[in-house]
Amino acid sequence: MKKYIIYAAILGVGLLLGWVLFGGKSMQETEHTHDAEISETQMWTCSMHPQIMQPEPGDCPICGMDLIPAEAGSEGLSADQFKLTENAMALANIQTTVVGNVASEEHGINLSGKIAENESENAVQVSYVSGRIEKLNISFTGEAVKKGQLLATVYSPELYAAQQELLTALSLKASQPDLYQAVRNKLKLWKLSDSQINNIETTGKVKENLPVYATVSGVVTQKLVNQGDYIKQGQPLLKIANLGTVWANFDVYENQISQFKKGQDIEVTAKAYPGKVFHGKVDFVDPVLNANTRTVSLRVVLKNTDGEFKPGMFVQAEIKGGNAHRENMLIIPATAVMWTGERSVVYLKASQTASVFEMREVTLGNRLGETFEILEGLNAGDEIVTNGTFTVDAAAQLQGKKSMMNHPKEMKMESEEQETNRLTVSKDFQSQLKSVYDEYITLKDALVEGDAETASKASQSLEKSLMKVDMKLLKENEAHMRWMSQLKAIENNTASILKSSNIDAQRQYFKELSDALISAVQSFGINEKVFLEFCPMANDNNGAYWLSKEDKILNPYFGDAMLTCGEVKQIIE
């Protein structure tokens, strides 16, 4: 017996030692594992809006859809931020620049333009008589001519007859001096000089051909006739441009117009003459804006005595100073800016140690060469992407973040910004308005089902119900005028839904109909609880409202595609 007691004691001591050595450790490990599981907090996101991150399940605050578990690895980034791998940064050659203040005089405004003929120095050589071009002394376009040079010879039967008249009138000079003088003047109109007319009288010989001389020096820019052509009096023969001075025409963007004025100094350069600078002044700023390019034309007159400038040559200009002068401006490279039509955006590097980026909207000032002045949106010291911006934007879109083409808008309805005051009206009018509302609900349900045919029938019933509303029940002028404005919108959009067989078009008209009816229900009431509901993704992400008899979301703008997208914004009673 004593022996068994000793064995039992030894067994008990062994169990105690085992628990001390292994049991405590196991408990600690269990507790540690449990704590680790608790520390790993599950985040929840929206499948349609990945930027939403919440620590517990629920509904998306944007579209109202059920949240789903988010994948681990958000790395503590904000909703608008996203991260690129070092490999992606290297492959896309993404480069960044730190924004800094610069003095405005360090950056002139650079313009691109083209050399053109000085129109005020151009001349058109015409024939003063009708006839045939016996000889054309100009062989090709671009040929240089001098003032007084013989350009062409014209045979004119009219001129020949007029000279014969002169010789006849000469014999009657003493008896009919007026006739004689009239004939001489006729020849002068054809640009014959007094010496030529006197020579005809002296020699008695009639000239068959009339010479045409250059009235200006320059270059033939256009040949309008050929030798042997028959021409009429006043018909253009040649166009001659005096290239002693030329115009340099530049395009100035709309936001730069205020920087220019007539008489401003300008420096012009051309790639044809590297390192050479030509100086001039602004001669003309077009008062009319080109609606297509949103630019105005700026003109500079340049001396061209050596013929260095050729019409059509591309040139650049730099204007320093301008009308506006600021000691400090934020300047960023033009390659950093992306446009969406209405907005200008850049990508900001949000971390100095990691490749974390976020989109930032900016307000641009003047374009200064290959840079832009920043008026709002950035501060000195910010680091922005200057190379590879489209790659960064594509990454933002793929990760569902704010990007150039994916920019969530704050959507507000007029009823949220300014509460519609309730007007006192008769119960009869409220009852009639409720009948309109009931037919509206039938229409709304048809759109939820995506049934265009039923929607058309429901709109027809709504139209009939609307005709039964008696405006004479509205005694006060304010109530009457408010209903009149609402009624027109309700009638027009109801008729549009009735005529349309396209569900998308019906839903668009339904939005306008809903806005008007919402205003009516808020203004007059229908003695019934009405739920005002809102979907932020409808109407091309601009948001849209509708009325409902229940707080359950059944979206009439998307139907089954996004049936539960939305939320209750107001309860109208």
Coordinates of N, CA and C in Angstrom, one line a residue, residues 65-145:
M65 N -23.9 50.9 -51.6 CA -23.8 49.4 -51.8 C -23.1 48.8 -50.6
D66 N -23.3 47.5 -50.4 CA -22.6 46.8 -49.2 C -21.1 46.8 -49.4
L67 N -20.4 47.1 -48.3 CA -19.0 47.1 -48.3 C -18.5 45.7 -48.3
I68 N -17.3 45.5 -48.9 CA -16.7 44.2 -48.9 C -15.3 44.2 -48.2
P69 N -14.8 43.1 -47.8 CA -13.5 43.1 -47.1 C -12.4 43.6 -48.1
A70 N -11.6 44.5 -47.5 CA -10.5 45.1 -48.3 C -9.2 44.2 -48.2
E71 N -8.4 44.2 -49.3 CA -7.2 43.5 -49.2 C -6.2 44.2 -48.3
A72 N -5.4 43.4 -47.6 CA -4.4 44.0 -46.7 C -3.3 44.7 -47.6
G73 N -2.7 45.7 -47.0 CA -1.6 46.4 -47.6 C -1.9 47.8 -48.0
S74 N -2.8 48.5 -47.4 CA -3.1 49.9 -47.7 C -2.0 50.8 -47.2
E75 N -1.2 50.3 -46.3 CA 0.0 51.0 -45.8 C -0.3 52.4 -45.3
G76 N -1.5 52.6 -44.7 CA -1.8 53.8 -44.0 C -2.0 55.0 -45.0
L77 N -2.3 54.8 -46.2 CA -2.5 55.9 -47.2 C -3.9 56.5 -47.0
S78 N -4.0 57.8 -47.4 CA -5.3 58.4 -47.3 C -6.1 58.0 -48.5
A79 N -7.4 58.3 -48.5 CA -8.3 57.9 -49.6 C -7.9 58.3 -51.0
D80 N -7.2 59.5 -51.1 CA -6.8 60.0 -52.4 C -5.4 59.6 -52.8
Q81 N -4.7 58.9 -51.9 CA -3.3 58.6 -52.2 C -3.1 57.2 -52.8
F82 N -2.0 57.0 -53.5 CA -1.7 55.7 -54.0 C -0.2 55.6 -54.2
K83 N 0.3 54.3 -54.2 CA 1.7 54.1 -54.2 C 2.1 53.3 -55.5
L84 N 3.3 53.7 -56.0 CA 3.9 53.0 -57.1 C 5.1 52.3 -56.7
T85 N 5.4 51.1 -57.3 CA 6.6 50.4 -56.9 C 7.8 51.0 -57.5
E86 N 9.0 50.7 -57.0 CA 10.2 51.3 -57.5 C 10.4 50.8 -58.9
N87 N 10.0 49.6 -59.2 CA 10.2 49.1 -60.6 C 9.3 49.9 -61.6
A88 N 8.1 50.2 -61.2 CA 7.2 51.0 -62.0 C 7.7 52.4 -62.2
M89 N 8.3 52.9 -61.2 CA 8.9 54.3 -61.3 C 10.0 54.3 -62.3
A90 N 10.9 53.3 -62.3 CA 12.0 53.2 -63.2 C 11.6 53.0 -64.6
L91 N 10.6 52.0 -64.8 CA 10.2 51.7 -66.2 C 9.5 52.9 -66.8
A92 N 8.8 53.7 -66.1 CA 8.1 54.8 -66.7 C 8.9 56.1 -66.7
N93 N 10.1 56.0 -66.1 CA 11.0 57.2 -66.0 C 10.3 58.4 -65.4
I94 N 9.7 58.1 -64.2 CA 8.9 59.1 -63.5 C 9.9 60.0 -62.8
Q95 N 9.9 61.3 -63.1 CA 10.7 62.3 -62.5 C 9.9 63.4 -61.8
T96 N 10.5 63.9 -60.7 CA 9.8 64.9 -59.9 C 10.6 66.2 -59.8
T97 N 10.0 67.3 -59.5 CA 10.6 68.6 -59.3 C 10.0 69.3 -58.1
V98 N 10.9 69.9 -57.3 CA 10.4 70.7 -56.2 C 10.0 72.1 -56.6
V99 N 8.8 72.5 -56.2 CA 8.3 73.8 -56.6 C 8.9 74.9 -55.8
G100 N 9.3 76.0 -56.5 CA 10.0 77.1 -55.7 C 9.5 78.4 -56.2
N101 N 9.8 79.5 -55.5 CA 9.5 80.8 -55.8 C 10.6 81.4 -56.7
V102 N 10.2 82.1 -57.8 CA 11.2 82.8 -58.6 C 10.7 84.2 -58.8
A103 N 11.7 85.1 -59.2 CA 11.3 86.5 -59.5 C 10.7 86.5 -60.9
S104 N 9.7 87.3 -61.1 CA 9.0 87.3 -62.3 C 9.9 87.8 -63.5
E105 N 10.9 88.6 -63.2 CA 11.7 89.1 -64.3 C 12.6 88.0 -64.9
E106 N 12.8 86.9 -64.1 CA 13.6 85.8 -64.6 C 13.0 85.1 -65.8
H107 N 11.7 85.2 -65.9 CA 11.0 84.4 -66.9 C 10.2 85.4 -67.8
G108 N 10.7 85.6 -69.1 CA 9.9 86.3 -70.0 C 8.9 85.4 -70.6
I109 N 8.0 86.0 -71.4 CA 6.9 85.3 -72.0 C 7.4 84.9 -73.4
N110 N 7.4 83.7 -73.7 CA 7.9 83.2 -75.0 C 6.7 82.9 -76.0
L111 N 6.9 83.4 -77.2 CA 5.8 83.2 -78.2 C 6.4 82.5 -79.5
S112 N 5.6 81.8 -80.2 CA 5.9 81.2 -81.5 C 5.1 81.9 -82.6
G113 N 5.8 82.2 -83.7 CA 5.1 82.9 -84.8 C 5.7 82.6 -86.1
K114 N 5.3 83.4 -87.1 CA 5.7 83.1 -88.5 C 5.9 84.5 -89.2
I115 N 6.9 84.5 -90.1 CA 7.1 85.7 -90.9 C 6.1 85.8 -92.0
A116 N 5.6 87.0 -92.2 CA 4.7 87.2 -93.3 C 5.0 88.5 -94.0
E117 N 4.5 88.7 -95.2 CA 4.8 90.0 -96.0 C 4.2 91.1 -95.2
N118 N 4.8 92.3 -95.4 CA 4.2 93.5 -94.9 C 3.2 94.0 -95.8
E119 N 1.9 93.8 -95.5 CA 0.8 94.0 -96.4 C 0.8 95.5 -96.8
S120 N 1.2 96.4 -95.9 CA 1.2 97.8 -96.3 C 2.2 98.2 -97.4
E121 N 3.2 97.3 -97.6 CA 4.2 97.6 -98.6 C 4.0 96.8 -99.9
N122 N 2.9 96.0 -100.0 CA 2.6 95.2 -101.1 C 2.0 96.1 -102.2
A123 N 2.2 95.6 -103.5 CA 1.6 96.3 -104.6 C 1.1 95.3 -105.6
V124 N 0.0 95.7 -106.3 CA -0.5 94.9 -107.4 C -0.4 95.6 -108.7
Q125 N 0.3 95.1 -109.7 CA 0.5 95.7 -111.0 C -0.6 95.3 -111.9
V126 N -1.3 96.4 -112.4 CA -2.5 96.1 -113.2 C -2.3 96.7 -114.6
S127 N -3.1 96.2 -115.5 CA -3.1 96.8 -116.9 C -4.2 97.9 -116.9
Y128 N -3.8 99.0 -117.5 CA -4.7 100.2 -117.6 C -5.5 100.2 -118.9
V129 N -5.2 99.2 -119.8 CA -5.9 99.1 -121.0 C -6.3 97.6 -121.3
S130 N -7.3 97.4 -122.1 CA -7.6 96.0 -122.5 C -6.7 95.7 -123.7
G131 N -6.4 94.4 -123.9 CA -5.6 94.0 -125.0 C -5.0 92.6 -124.8
R132 N -3.8 92.4 -125.4 CA -3.1 91.1 -125.4 C -1.7 91.4 -124.9
I133 N -1.2 90.5 -124.0 CA 0.2 90.6 -123.5 C 1.1 90.1 -124.6
E134 N 1.8 91.1 -125.2 CA 2.7 90.7 -126.3 C 4.0 90.1 -125.7
K135 N 4.4 90.7 -124.6 CA 5.7 90.2 -124.0 C 5.6 90.4 -122.4
L136 N 5.9 89.3 -121.7 CA 5.9 89.4 -120.3 C 7.4 89.2 -119.8
N137 N 8.0 90.2 -119.2 CA 9.4 90.2 -118.9 C 9.7 89.5 -117.5
I138 N 8.6 89.1 -116.8 CA 8.8 88.3 -115.6 C 8.7 86.8 -115.9
S139 N 9.7 86.1 -115.5 CA 9.7 84.7 -115.9 C 9.2 83.8 -114.8
F140 N 9.3 84.2 -113.5 CA 9.0 83.3 -112.4 C 8.6 84.0 -111.2
T141 N 7.9 83.3 -110.3 CA 7.6 83.9 -109.0 C 8.9 83.9 -108.1
G142 N 9.1 85.0 -107.4 CA 10.3 85.2 -106.6 C 11.3 86.1 -107.2
E143 N 11.1 86.5 -108.5 CA 12.0 87.3 -109.2 C 12.0 88.7 -108.6
A144 N 13.2 89.3 -108.4 CA 13.3 90.6 -107.9 C 13.1 91.7 -109.0
V145 N 12.4 92.7 -108.7 CA 12.2 93.8 -109.6 C 12.5 95.1 -108.9

